[in-house]
mmCIF file of C-alpha atoms and ligand atoms in Angstrom:
data_model
loop_
_atom_site.group_PDB
_atom_site.id
_atom_site.type_symbol
_atom_site.label_atom_id
_atom_site.label_comp_id
_atom_site.label_asym_id
_atom_site.label_seq_id
_atom_site.Cartn_x
_atom_site.Cartn_y
_atom_site.Cartn_z
ATOM 1 C CA MET A 158 -63.729 -82.384 -239.304
ATOM 2 C CA LYS A 159 -63.711 -84.500 -236.176
ATOM 3 C CA THR A 160 -60.512 -84.785 -234.173
ATOM 4 C CA THR A 161 -59.482 -87.908 -232.285
ATOM 5 C CA ILE A 162 -57.172 -87.645 -229.294
ATOM 6 C CA SER A 163 -55.469 -90.952 -228.477
ATOM 7 C CA VAL A 164 -53.347 -91.458 -225.391
ATOM 8 C CA ILE A 165 -51.691 -94.874 -225.492
ATOM 9 C CA LYS A 166 -49.144 -95.908 -222.865
ATOM 10 C CA ALA A 167 -47.004 -98.819 -221.816
ATOM 11 C CA ASP A 168 -44.209 -99.721 -219.467
ATOM 12 C CA ILE A 169 -41.590 -101.092 -221.845
ATOM 13 C CA GLY A 170 -38.644 -100.841 -219.475
ATOM 14 C CA GLY A 171 -37.708 -98.784 -216.441
ATOM 15 C CA TYR A 172 -34.683 -96.638 -215.599
ATOM 16 C CA VAL A 173 -33.520 -97.210 -212.858
ATOM 17 C CA GLY A 174 -35.569 -100.184 -211.655
ATOM 18 C CA HIS A 175 -39.230 -99.165 -211.946
ATOM 19 C CA SER A 176 -38.569 -95.540 -210.983
ATOM 20 C CA GLY A 177 -38.445 -93.663 -214.255
ATOM 21 C CA MET A 178 -37.944 -93.459 -217.991
ATOM 22 C CA HIS A 179 -34.706 -93.428 -219.971
ATOM 23 C CA PRO A 180 -34.499 -90.460 -222.388
ATOM 24 C CA ALA A 181 -33.448 -92.825 -225.201
ATOM 25 C CA LEU A 182 -36.896 -94.466 -225.194
ATOM 26 C CA MET A 183 -38.612 -91.102 -225.377
ATOM 27 C CA ALA A 184 -36.312 -90.034 -228.214
ATOM 28 C CA LEU A 185 -37.113 -93.241 -230.100
ATOM 29 C CA ALA A 186 -40.863 -92.631 -229.709
ATOM 30 C CA GLU A 187 -40.466 -89.005 -230.824
ATOM 31 C CA ASP A 188 -38.586 -90.027 -233.979
ATOM 32 C CA GLU A 189 -41.195 -92.643 -234.849
ATOM 33 C CA LEU A 190 -44.106 -90.279 -234.305
ATOM 34 C CA GLU A 191 -42.369 -87.485 -236.236
ATOM 35 C CA GLU A 192 -42.128 -89.893 -239.170
ATOM 36 C CA ALA A 193 -45.808 -90.872 -238.794
ATOM 37 C CA LYS A 194 -46.705 -87.182 -238.773
ATOM 38 C CA LYS A 195 -44.711 -86.616 -241.978
ATOM 39 C CA GLN A 196 -46.551 -89.499 -243.595
ATOM 40 C CA GLY A 197 -49.878 -87.946 -242.579
ATOM 41 C CA LYS A 198 -50.881 -90.856 -240.311
ATOM 42 C CA ILE A 199 -51.306 -88.506 -237.372
ATOM 43 C CA ILE A 200 -51.764 -84.740 -237.161
ATOM 44 C CA ASP A 201 -49.692 -84.091 -234.078
ATOM 45 C CA PHE A 202 -48.169 -85.770 -231.026
ATOM 46 C CA PHE A 203 -46.394 -85.313 -227.749
ATOM 47 C CA VAL A 204 -44.300 -87.924 -225.973
ATOM 48 C CA ALA A 205 -44.408 -87.846 -222.172
ATOM 49 C CA HIS A 206 -43.639 -90.108 -219.260
ATOM 50 C CA ALA A 207 -45.014 -90.723 -215.817
ATOM 51 C CA GLY A 208 -42.555 -92.740 -213.760
ATOM 52 C CA ASP A 209 -41.599 -95.785 -215.831
ATOM 53 C CA ASP A 210 -44.490 -95.417 -218.302
ATOM 54 C CA LEU A 211 -44.055 -94.160 -221.844
ATOM 55 C CA GLU A 212 -47.033 -92.031 -222.868
ATOM 56 C CA LEU A 213 -47.890 -91.352 -226.528
ATOM 57 C CA ILE A 214 -50.321 -88.458 -226.911
ATOM 58 C CA MET A 215 -51.518 -88.353 -230.529
ATOM 59 C CA THR A 216 -54.139 -86.525 -232.600
ATOM 60 C CA HIS A 217 -55.625 -87.728 -235.888
ATOM 61 C CA THR A 218 -58.911 -88.017 -237.779
ATOM 62 C CA LYS A 219 -59.325 -91.777 -237.764
ATOM 63 C CA GLY A 220 -61.649 -92.206 -234.777
ATOM 64 C CA VAL A 221 -61.201 -94.280 -231.635
ATOM 65 C CA ASP A 222 -60.053 -97.928 -231.750
ATOM 66 C CA ASN A 223 -58.411 -97.338 -235.110
ATOM 67 C CA ALA A 224 -56.213 -100.262 -236.164
ATOM 68 C CA GLU A 225 -53.610 -98.091 -237.915
ATOM 69 C CA ILE A 226 -53.143 -95.824 -234.877
ATOM 70 C CA HIS A 227 -53.037 -98.744 -232.454
ATOM 71 C CA GLU A 228 -50.516 -100.523 -234.655
ATOM 72 C CA LEU A 229 -48.379 -97.383 -234.793
ATOM 73 C CA ALA A 230 -48.290 -97.273 -230.985
ATOM 74 C CA TRP A 231 -47.749 -101.022 -230.743
ATOM 75 C CA ASN A 232 -44.763 -100.930 -233.109
ATOM 76 C CA ILE A 233 -43.211 -98.071 -231.137
ATOM 77 C CA PHE A 234 -43.600 -100.045 -227.908
ATOM 78 C CA LYS A 235 -42.088 -103.138 -229.569
ATOM 79 C CA LYS A 236 -39.128 -101.177 -230.947
ATOM 80 C CA GLY A 237 -38.762 -99.412 -227.612
ATOM 81 C CA ALA A 238 -38.819 -102.734 -225.773
ATOM 82 C CA ASP A 239 -36.054 -104.058 -228.054
ATOM 83 C CA LYS A 240 -34.006 -100.947 -227.329
ATOM 84 C CA ALA A 241 -34.729 -101.351 -223.604
ATOM 85 C CA LYS A 242 -33.548 -104.978 -223.775
ATOM 86 C CA GLU A 243 -30.408 -103.930 -225.593
ATOM 87 C CA MET A 244 -29.682 -101.367 -222.880
ATOM 88 C CA GLY A 245 -30.577 -103.782 -220.104
ATOM 89 C CA LEU A 246 -33.292 -101.446 -218.811
ATOM 90 C CA TYR A 247 -35.414 -102.947 -216.095
ATOM 91 C CA GLY A 248 -38.508 -105.025 -216.923
ATOM 92 C CA ALA A 249 -37.969 -104.456 -220.660
ATOM 93 C CA GLY A 250 -41.105 -105.315 -222.616
ATOM 94 C CA GLN A 251 -43.169 -105.755 -219.442
ATOM 95 C CA ASP A 252 -46.437 -104.510 -220.986
ATOM 96 C CA ILE A 253 -46.005 -106.338 -224.309
ATOM 97 C CA LEU A 254 -48.113 -109.382 -223.556
ATOM 98 C CA SER A 255 -48.184 -110.804 -227.054
ATOM 99 C CA ASP A 256 -45.867 -111.007 -230.035
ATOM 100 C CA ALA A 257 -48.467 -110.512 -232.720
ATOM 101 C CA PHE A 258 -50.601 -107.415 -233.180
ATOM 102 C CA SER A 259 -54.273 -108.164 -233.765
ATOM 103 C CA GLY A 260 -55.827 -104.823 -234.714
ATOM 104 C CA ASN A 261 -56.218 -103.225 -231.278
ATOM 105 C CA VAL A 262 -53.781 -102.806 -228.388
ATOM 106 C CA LYS A 263 -56.542 -103.300 -225.814
ATOM 107 C CA GLY A 264 -56.017 -106.505 -223.908
ATOM 108 C CA MET A 265 -52.414 -106.731 -225.088
ATOM 109 C CA GLY A 266 -50.805 -104.803 -222.259
ATOM 110 C CA PRO A 267 -50.810 -101.086 -223.106
ATOM 111 C CA GLY A 268 -53.363 -98.687 -221.582
ATOM 112 C CA VAL A 269 -55.608 -96.588 -223.846
ATOM 113 C CA ALA A 270 -57.760 -93.476 -223.444
ATOM 114 C CA GLU A 271 -59.241 -92.026 -226.623
ATOM 115 C CA MET A 272 -61.977 -89.587 -227.547
ATOM 116 C CA GLU A 273 -63.352 -88.281 -230.835
ATOM 117 C CA ILE A 274 -64.556 -84.699 -230.624
ATOM 118 C CA GLU A 275 -66.059 -81.922 -232.659
ATOM 119 C CA GLU A 276 -63.543 -79.212 -231.757
ATOM 120 C CA ARG A 277 -64.932 -76.052 -230.255
ATOM 121 C CA PRO A 278 -63.384 -72.748 -231.461
ATOM 122 C CA SER A 279 -61.087 -73.081 -228.462
ATOM 123 C CA GLU A 280 -60.600 -76.608 -227.138
ATOM 124 C CA PRO A 281 -58.667 -76.856 -223.845
ATOM 125 C CA ILE A 282 -57.942 -80.398 -222.657
ATOM 126 C CA VAL A 283 -55.929 -81.863 -219.808
ATOM 127 C CA VAL A 284 -54.205 -85.249 -220.157
ATOM 128 C CA PHE A 285 -53.557 -87.006 -216.841
ATOM 129 C CA MET A 286 -50.985 -89.779 -216.495
ATOM 130 C CA ALA A 287 -50.299 -91.682 -213.282
ATOM 131 C CA ASP A 288 -47.699 -94.172 -212.114
ATOM 132 C CA LYS A 289 -47.792 -96.825 -209.337
ATOM 133 C CA THR A 290 -51.551 -97.011 -209.256
ATOM 134 C CA SER A 291 -54.526 -98.466 -211.144
ATOM 135 C CA PRO A 292 -57.579 -97.281 -213.147
ATOM 136 C CA GLY A 293 -59.825 -96.841 -210.074
ATOM 137 C CA ALA A 294 -57.495 -93.997 -209.042
ATOM 138 C CA TRP A 295 -59.508 -91.666 -211.310
ATOM 139 C CA ASN A 296 -62.870 -92.420 -209.638
ATOM 140 C CA TYR A 297 -62.413 -89.906 -206.859
ATOM 141 C CA PRO A 298 -61.180 -86.968 -208.973
ATOM 142 C CA LEU A 299 -63.669 -87.671 -211.796
ATOM 143 C CA PHE A 300 -66.526 -87.629 -209.316
ATOM 144 C CA LYS A 301 -65.190 -84.414 -207.743
ATOM 145 C CA ILE A 302 -64.852 -82.749 -211.160
ATOM 146 C CA PHE A 303 -68.199 -83.739 -212.655
ATOM 147 C CA GLY A 304 -70.362 -84.511 -209.620
ATOM 148 C CA ASP A 305 -69.357 -82.475 -206.592
ATOM 149 C CA PRO A 306 -70.432 -78.817 -206.333
ATOM 150 C CA PHE A 307 -67.995 -78.312 -203.447
ATOM 151 C CA ASN A 308 -65.245 -78.917 -206.007
ATOM 152 C CA THR A 309 -66.829 -77.595 -209.201
ATOM 153 C CA ALA A 310 -68.590 -74.301 -208.647
ATOM 154 C CA GLY A 311 -69.917 -74.412 -212.217
ATOM 155 C CA LEU A 312 -72.313 -77.236 -211.311
ATOM 156 C CA ILE A 313 -74.247 -74.601 -209.377
ATOM 157 C CA ILE A 314 -73.332 -71.350 -211.074
ATOM 158 C CA ASP A 315 -73.009 -72.201 -214.782
ATOM 159 C CA PRO A 316 -76.335 -73.012 -216.510
ATOM 160 C CA LYS A 317 -74.396 -75.178 -219.014
ATOM 161 C CA LEU A 318 -73.169 -77.452 -216.209
ATOM 162 C CA HIS A 319 -76.209 -77.267 -213.985
ATOM 163 C CA ASP A 320 -77.917 -80.363 -215.460
ATOM 164 C CA GLY A 321 -75.053 -82.578 -214.350
ATOM 165 C CA PHE A 322 -73.284 -85.381 -216.173
ATOM 166 C CA ILE A 323 -73.590 -89.053 -217.096
ATOM 167 C CA PHE A 324 -70.960 -91.442 -215.690
ATOM 168 C CA GLU A 325 -70.198 -94.668 -217.536
ATOM 169 C CA VAL A 326 -68.935 -97.108 -214.918
ATOM 170 C CA LEU A 327 -67.094 -100.295 -215.811
ATOM 171 C CA ASP A 328 -67.251 -103.428 -213.688
ATOM 172 C CA MET A 329 -63.612 -104.431 -214.266
ATOM 173 C CA LYS A 330 -64.040 -107.978 -213.012
ATOM 174 C CA GLU A 331 -67.207 -108.849 -214.932
ATOM 175 C CA GLY A 332 -66.368 -106.744 -217.999
ATOM 176 C CA LYS A 333 -69.742 -104.968 -218.156
ATOM 177 C CA ALA A 334 -70.693 -101.299 -217.863
ATOM 178 C CA ILE A 335 -73.543 -99.087 -216.691
ATOM 179 C CA LYS A 336 -74.405 -95.446 -217.422
ATOM 180 C CA MET A 337 -75.584 -93.461 -214.402
ATOM 181 C CA ARG A 338 -76.991 -89.944 -214.235
ATOM 182 C CA CYS A 339 -75.682 -87.469 -211.718
ATOM 183 C CA PRO A 340 -76.976 -85.776 -209.570
ATOM 184 C CA GLU A 341 -80.166 -87.921 -209.931
ATOM 185 C CA GLU A 342 -78.406 -91.216 -209.113
ATOM 186 C CA MET A 343 -75.514 -89.798 -207.112
ATOM 187 C CA TYR A 344 -75.829 -92.106 -204.106
ATOM 188 C CA ASP A 345 -76.030 -95.263 -206.237
ATOM 189 C CA LEU A 346 -73.130 -94.005 -208.319
ATOM 190 C CA LEU A 347 -70.977 -93.438 -205.230
ATOM 191 C CA ALA A 348 -71.921 -96.879 -203.914
ATOM 192 C CA LEU A 349 -70.205 -98.362 -206.971
ATOM 193 C CA ILE A 350 -67.271 -96.046 -207.651
ATOM 194 C CA GLY A 351 -66.152 -95.994 -204.016
ATOM 195 C CA ALA A 352 -65.062 -99.610 -204.652
ATOM 196 C CA VAL A 353 -62.095 -98.525 -206.744
ATOM 197 C CA GLU A 354 -60.617 -101.977 -207.270
ATOM 198 C CA HIS A 355 -63.834 -103.302 -208.777
ATOM 199 C CA TYR A 356 -65.458 -100.364 -210.559
ATOM 200 C CA ALA A 357 -63.789 -97.705 -212.667
ATOM 201 C CA ILE A 358 -65.280 -94.697 -214.389
ATOM 202 C CA LYS A 359 -64.636 -95.231 -218.087
ATOM 203 C CA ASN A 360 -66.297 -92.169 -219.649
ATOM 204 C CA VAL A 361 -68.146 -89.059 -218.568
ATOM 205 C CA TYR A 362 -70.710 -87.457 -220.886
ATOM 206 C CA ARG A 363 -72.720 -84.268 -220.777
ATOM 207 C CA LYS A 364 -76.436 -84.858 -220.576
ATOM 208 C CA ASP A 365 -76.639 -84.096 -224.331
ATOM 209 C CA GLY A 366 -74.360 -87.091 -224.922
ATOM 210 C CA ILE A 367 -71.197 -85.110 -225.729
ATOM 211 C CA ILE A 368 -68.023 -86.735 -224.372
ATOM 212 C CA ALA A 369 -66.401 -84.841 -221.485
ATOM 213 C CA ALA A 370 -63.761 -87.252 -220.165
ATOM 214 C CA THR A 371 -62.375 -90.702 -220.893
ATOM 215 C CA ALA A 372 -60.035 -92.949 -218.935
ATOM 216 C CA SER A 373 -58.013 -96.089 -219.557
ATOM 217 C CA THR A 374 -59.477 -99.059 -217.726
ATOM 218 C CA GLN A 375 -57.247 -101.935 -218.766
ATOM 219 C CA ARG A 376 -56.225 -104.071 -215.793
ATOM 220 C CA LEU A 377 -53.118 -106.023 -216.599
ATOM 221 C CA SER A 378 -53.635 -108.453 -213.755
ATOM 222 C CA TYR A 379 -57.023 -109.474 -215.121
ATOM 223 C CA ILE A 380 -55.752 -109.565 -218.688
ATOM 224 C CA ALA A 381 -52.870 -111.896 -217.980
ATOM 225 C CA GLY A 382 -54.469 -113.905 -215.162
ATOM 226 C CA LYS A 383 -51.451 -113.382 -212.950
ATOM 227 C CA TYR A 384 -49.551 -110.376 -211.704
ATOM 228 C CA VAL A 385 -47.448 -109.088 -214.590
ATOM 229 C CA GLY A 386 -47.039 -105.490 -213.580
ATOM 230 C CA LYS A 387 -49.423 -102.672 -213.087
ATOM 231 C CA ASP A 388 -51.902 -100.801 -215.131
ATOM 232 C CA ASP A 389 -50.888 -97.236 -214.439
ATOM 233 C CA PRO A 390 -53.801 -95.280 -215.895
ATOM 234 C CA VAL A 391 -54.249 -92.254 -218.186
ATOM 235 C CA MET A 392 -57.216 -90.018 -218.885
ATOM 236 C CA ILE A 393 -58.301 -87.076 -221.055
ATOM 237 C CA VAL A 394 -60.599 -84.350 -219.710
ATOM 238 C CA ARG A 395 -62.159 -81.497 -221.732
ATOM 239 C CA ALA A 396 -62.324 -78.074 -220.070
ATOM 240 C CA GLN A 397 -64.184 -74.753 -220.104
ATOM 241 C CA SER A 398 -67.359 -73.423 -221.808
ATOM 242 C CA GLY A 399 -69.807 -76.246 -221.163
ATOM 243 C CA PHE A 400 -67.282 -78.354 -219.241
ATOM 244 C CA PRO A 401 -65.636 -77.739 -215.853
ATOM 245 C CA ALA A 402 -62.961 -75.016 -215.824
ATOM 246 C CA VAL A 403 -59.301 -76.079 -215.977
ATOM 247 C CA GLY A 404 -58.982 -74.969 -212.353
ATOM 248 C CA GLU A 405 -62.007 -77.033 -211.294
ATOM 249 C CA ILE A 406 -60.438 -80.059 -212.969
ATOM 250 C CA LEU A 407 -57.076 -79.579 -211.246
ATOM 251 C CA GLU A 408 -58.741 -78.796 -207.901
ATOM 252 C CA ALA A 409 -59.878 -82.424 -207.722
ATOM 253 C CA PHE A 410 -56.233 -83.438 -207.205
ATOM 254 C CA SER A 411 -55.595 -81.148 -204.248
ATOM 255 C CA LEU A 412 -56.266 -83.808 -201.594
ATOM 256 C CA ALA A 413 -53.561 -86.380 -202.433
ATOM 257 C CA HIS A 414 -56.283 -89.028 -202.170
ATOM 258 C CA MET A 415 -55.373 -92.625 -201.393
ATOM 259 C CA VAL A 416 -54.923 -94.960 -204.343
ATOM 260 C CA ALA A 417 -54.060 -98.634 -204.748
ATOM 261 C CA GLY A 418 -51.025 -99.989 -206.595
ATOM 262 C CA TRP A 419 -47.896 -98.704 -204.899
ATOM 263 C CA MET A 420 -44.846 -100.986 -204.295
ATOM 264 C CA ARG A 421 -45.307 -104.384 -205.926
ATOM 265 C CA GLY A 422 -48.826 -103.333 -206.880
ATOM 266 C CA SER A 423 -49.770 -104.228 -203.327
ATOM 267 C CA HIS A 424 -50.030 -101.042 -201.269
ATOM 268 C CA TRP A 425 -52.241 -98.032 -200.765
ATOM 269 C CA GLY A 426 -50.664 -94.604 -200.829
ATOM 270 C CA PRO A 427 -51.406 -90.945 -201.541
ATOM 271 C CA LEU A 428 -51.543 -89.762 -205.161
ATOM 272 C CA MET A 429 -49.031 -86.911 -205.392
ATOM 273 C CA PRO A 430 -49.536 -84.365 -208.210
ATOM 274 C CA VAL A 431 -46.159 -83.485 -209.755
ATOM 275 C CA SER A 432 -44.577 -81.827 -212.768
ATOM 276 C CA MET A 433 -43.126 -84.131 -215.398
ATOM 277 C CA LYS A 434 -39.586 -83.454 -214.203
ATOM 278 C CA ASP A 435 -40.643 -84.803 -210.791
ATOM 279 C CA ALA A 436 -42.459 -87.833 -212.186
ATOM 280 C CA ASN A 437 -39.888 -90.258 -210.794
ATOM 281 C CA CYS A 438 -41.042 -92.824 -208.303
ATOM 282 C CA THR A 439 -38.321 -93.097 -205.703
ATOM 283 C CA ARG A 440 -39.343 -93.601 -202.093
ATOM 284 C CA PHE A 441 -40.657 -97.164 -201.703
ATOM 285 C CA ASP A 442 -41.044 -96.986 -205.524
ATOM 286 C CA GLY A 443 -43.378 -94.039 -205.109
ATOM 287 C CA PRO A 444 -45.374 -92.468 -203.695
ATOM 288 C CA PRO A 445 -47.875 -92.833 -206.574
ATOM 289 C CA ARG A 446 -47.705 -89.824 -208.862
ATOM 290 C CA VAL A 447 -49.873 -87.990 -211.343
ATOM 291 C CA VAL A 448 -48.783 -85.616 -214.090
ATOM 292 C CA ALA A 449 -51.212 -83.250 -215.860
ATOM 293 C CA LEU A 450 -50.383 -81.836 -219.279
ATOM 294 C CA GLY A 451 -52.684 -79.139 -220.651
ATOM 295 C CA PHE A 452 -53.124 -78.510 -224.384
ATOM 296 C CA GLN A 453 -55.203 -76.291 -226.609
ATOM 297 C CA VAL A 454 -56.306 -78.437 -229.525
ATOM 298 C CA LYS A 455 -56.690 -76.534 -232.793
ATOM 299 C CA ASP A 456 -57.498 -78.357 -236.051
ATOM 300 C CA GLY A 457 -55.887 -81.390 -234.477
ATOM 301 C CA LYS A 458 -52.693 -79.519 -233.585
ATOM 302 C CA LEU A 459 -51.580 -79.834 -229.977
ATOM 303 C CA ILE A 460 -50.712 -76.368 -228.711
ATOM 304 C CA GLY A 461 -48.693 -77.116 -225.614
ATOM 305 C CA PRO A 462 -48.105 -78.837 -223.322
ATOM 306 C CA LYS A 463 -48.424 -76.750 -220.222
ATOM 307 C CA ASP A 464 -47.186 -78.725 -217.242
ATOM 308 C CA MET A 465 -50.165 -78.002 -214.982
ATOM 309 C CA PHE A 466 -48.887 -79.310 -211.636
ATOM 310 C CA ASP A 467 -45.629 -77.378 -212.035
ATOM 311 C CA ASP A 468 -47.075 -74.817 -209.661
ATOM 312 C CA PRO A 469 -46.456 -73.868 -206.014
ATOM 313 C CA ALA A 470 -50.252 -73.955 -205.568
ATOM 314 C CA PHE A 471 -49.815 -77.742 -205.277
ATOM 315 C CA ASP A 472 -46.920 -77.592 -202.790
ATOM 316 C CA LEU A 473 -49.260 -78.085 -199.857
ATOM 317 C CA THR A 474 -50.792 -81.164 -201.514
ATOM 318 C CA ARG A 475 -47.309 -82.529 -202.142
ATOM 319 C CA LYS A 476 -46.358 -81.880 -198.529
ATOM 320 C CA ARG A 477 -49.517 -83.661 -197.405
ATOM 321 C CA ALA A 478 -48.702 -86.603 -199.700
ATOM 322 C CA GLN A 479 -45.280 -86.821 -198.080
ATOM 323 C CA ASP A 480 -46.730 -86.644 -194.569
ATOM 324 C CA ILE A 481 -49.185 -89.430 -195.445
ATOM 325 C CA THR A 482 -46.318 -91.411 -196.975
ATOM 326 C CA ASP A 483 -44.283 -91.060 -193.823
ATOM 327 C CA TYR A 484 -47.220 -92.107 -191.702
ATOM 328 C CA ILE A 485 -48.527 -95.025 -193.708
ATOM 329 C CA ARG A 486 -45.071 -96.500 -194.403
ATOM 330 C CA ARG A 487 -44.810 -97.250 -190.680
ATOM 331 C CA MET A 488 -47.637 -99.743 -191.170
ATOM 332 C CA GLY A 489 -45.306 -101.970 -193.211
ATOM 333 C CA PRO A 490 -47.108 -105.192 -194.179
ATOM 334 C CA PHE A 491 -50.267 -104.315 -192.236
ATOM 335 C CA GLU A 492 -53.548 -103.325 -193.849
ATOM 336 C CA PRO A 493 -54.670 -100.744 -194.786
ATOM 337 C CA HIS A 494 -51.198 -99.884 -196.139
ATOM 338 C CA ARG A 495 -51.032 -103.326 -197.730
ATOM 339 C CA LEU A 496 -53.964 -104.172 -200.008
ATOM 340 C CA GLY A 497 -56.705 -106.493 -198.762
ATOM 341 C CA LEU A 498 -56.633 -110.257 -199.263
ATOM 342 C CA GLU A 499 -58.645 -110.368 -202.471
ATOM 343 C CA GLU A 500 -56.249 -108.008 -204.218
ATOM 344 C CA MET A 501 -53.200 -109.921 -202.989
ATOM 345 C CA GLU A 502 -54.096 -113.060 -204.908
ATOM 346 C CA TYR A 503 -51.344 -112.545 -207.471
ATOM 347 C CA THR A 504 -48.607 -112.340 -204.844
ATOM 348 C CA THR A 505 -46.894 -114.903 -202.626
ATOM 349 C CA LEU A 506 -49.867 -114.897 -200.276
ATOM 350 C CA PRO A 507 -51.632 -117.920 -201.856
ATOM 351 C CA SER A 508 -48.443 -120.010 -201.505
ATOM 352 C CA VAL A 509 -48.093 -118.980 -197.847
ATOM 353 C CA LEU A 510 -51.700 -120.093 -197.243
ATOM 354 C CA GLU A 511 -51.090 -123.334 -199.163
ATOM 355 C CA LYS A 512 -48.016 -124.085 -197.061
ATOM 356 C CA LEU A 513 -49.866 -123.491 -193.785
ATOM 357 C CA LYS A 514 -53.189 -125.118 -194.683
ATOM 358 C CA ASP A 515 -52.626 -128.437 -192.848
ATOM 359 C CA ARG A 516 -51.441 -126.693 -189.707
ATOM 360 C CA PHE A 517 -54.732 -124.972 -188.982
ATOM 361 C CA PHE A 518 -56.695 -126.743 -186.232
ATOM 362 C CA LYS A 519 -60.280 -126.478 -185.185
ATOM 363 C CA VAL A 520 -61.301 -124.225 -182.313
ATOM 364 C CA ASP A 521 -64.654 -124.181 -180.529
HETATM 365 C C1 F6R B 680 -43.673 -101.844 -210.738
HETATM 366 C C2 F6R B 680 -43.642 -101.394 -209.390
HETATM 367 C C3 F6R B 680 -42.570 -101.788 -208.442
HETATM 368 C C4 F6R B 680 -42.209 -103.241 -208.474
HETATM 369 C C5 F6R B 680 -41.068 -103.542 -207.484
HETATM 370 C C6 F6R B 680 -40.578 -104.975 -207.606
HETATM 371 O O1 F6R B 680 -44.432 -100.990 -211.542
HETATM 372 O O2 F6R B 680 -44.462 -100.667 -209.002
HETATM 373 O O3 F6R B 680 -42.926 -101.386 -207.128
HETATM 374 O O4 F6R B 680 -43.322 -104.024 -208.210
HETATM 375 O O5 F6R B 680 -39.991 -102.690 -207.743
HETATM 376 O O6 F6R B 680 -40.208 -105.184 -208.915
HETATM 377 P P1 F6R B 680 -39.602 -106.545 -209.477
HETATM 378 O O7 F6R B 680 -40.523 -107.646 -209.006
HETATM 379 O O8 F6R B 680 -39.630 -106.344 -210.956
HETATM 380 O O9 F6R B 680 -38.221 -106.667 -208.919
HETATM 381 MG MG1 MG B 681 -42.191 -100.953 -214.391
HETATM 382 MG MG1 MG B 682 -45.473 -97.759 -214.190
#
């Protein structure tokens, strides 16, 4: 039996403002998924949140891109959005870009990361969920996990990891992808994935083709053609025996690396690893946060979660994230705190330029 893990998320309304999630929306999602489990549509589920994003973690046997599973998630988001409207929650229905479901939630607002696996006798996975950032936020940690021996000792020590991995990189603007082998093509790979607003790692495979990690790469701004909210990403990473150890996976988040998408989707800031109880974006609507939930998957059952960043070992990273926050906030509207011009095109900037265009004069 093959097991599919589907993580489908959406911002259907924030509490308070864009900072967090109201428990009523999580309760609604839990009830709906409990019912779906009873009906045998899914094997198991867990409902989580990262900031103002509702995260549905589901297991089933229907494969990726399955219409029934996507519709299940879609209907929960629709019902949740109605509830959010009723309660006057903020930005209710923000990620519901269409009224009619057309077989797949991709391109309709929600973010999706899914993988179909042949379960190993013990199958540890970690599900990452971030708020106030965008899909390119995973490029740095995914490279550290699967490409950098200074992060992942197994790349050198473990014969099963020693061959390296294949990175599938998506050009988010052109909508095309390329598979690159690492370490053979490491420098070319880094040339692309360092441009986090343009390229995002979609999948990572072992050299034998087995899936190791998958990330959501929907970009709401490109989907809707104007700024309609962010595309806070999720990803699933497999761990141990033939994959990086859980600790090597988490290690990649120890820097509090800089990510794009904070306040009004228009600022860079440090990605702070937090437990789910601390996944509330407060200061300047942030700083950007990431939650990691670990599970053992057994016959499709989700044993867990273990809240992986609920650990003093990440206190120093959190302190660093706060120091960076304090520092970079002083920059106010100046780059590099504020995103560059190209990424500001969905803000008021074009209208400011339009207003001033006749007042520019020639200089020698
Ligand atoms: C939304 C977000 C927030 C909002 C900001 C302004 O995910 O990150 O920083 O962009 O709170 O929100 P509006 O324009 O809805 O008042
Ligand atoms: Mg929001
Ligand atoms: Mg969000």
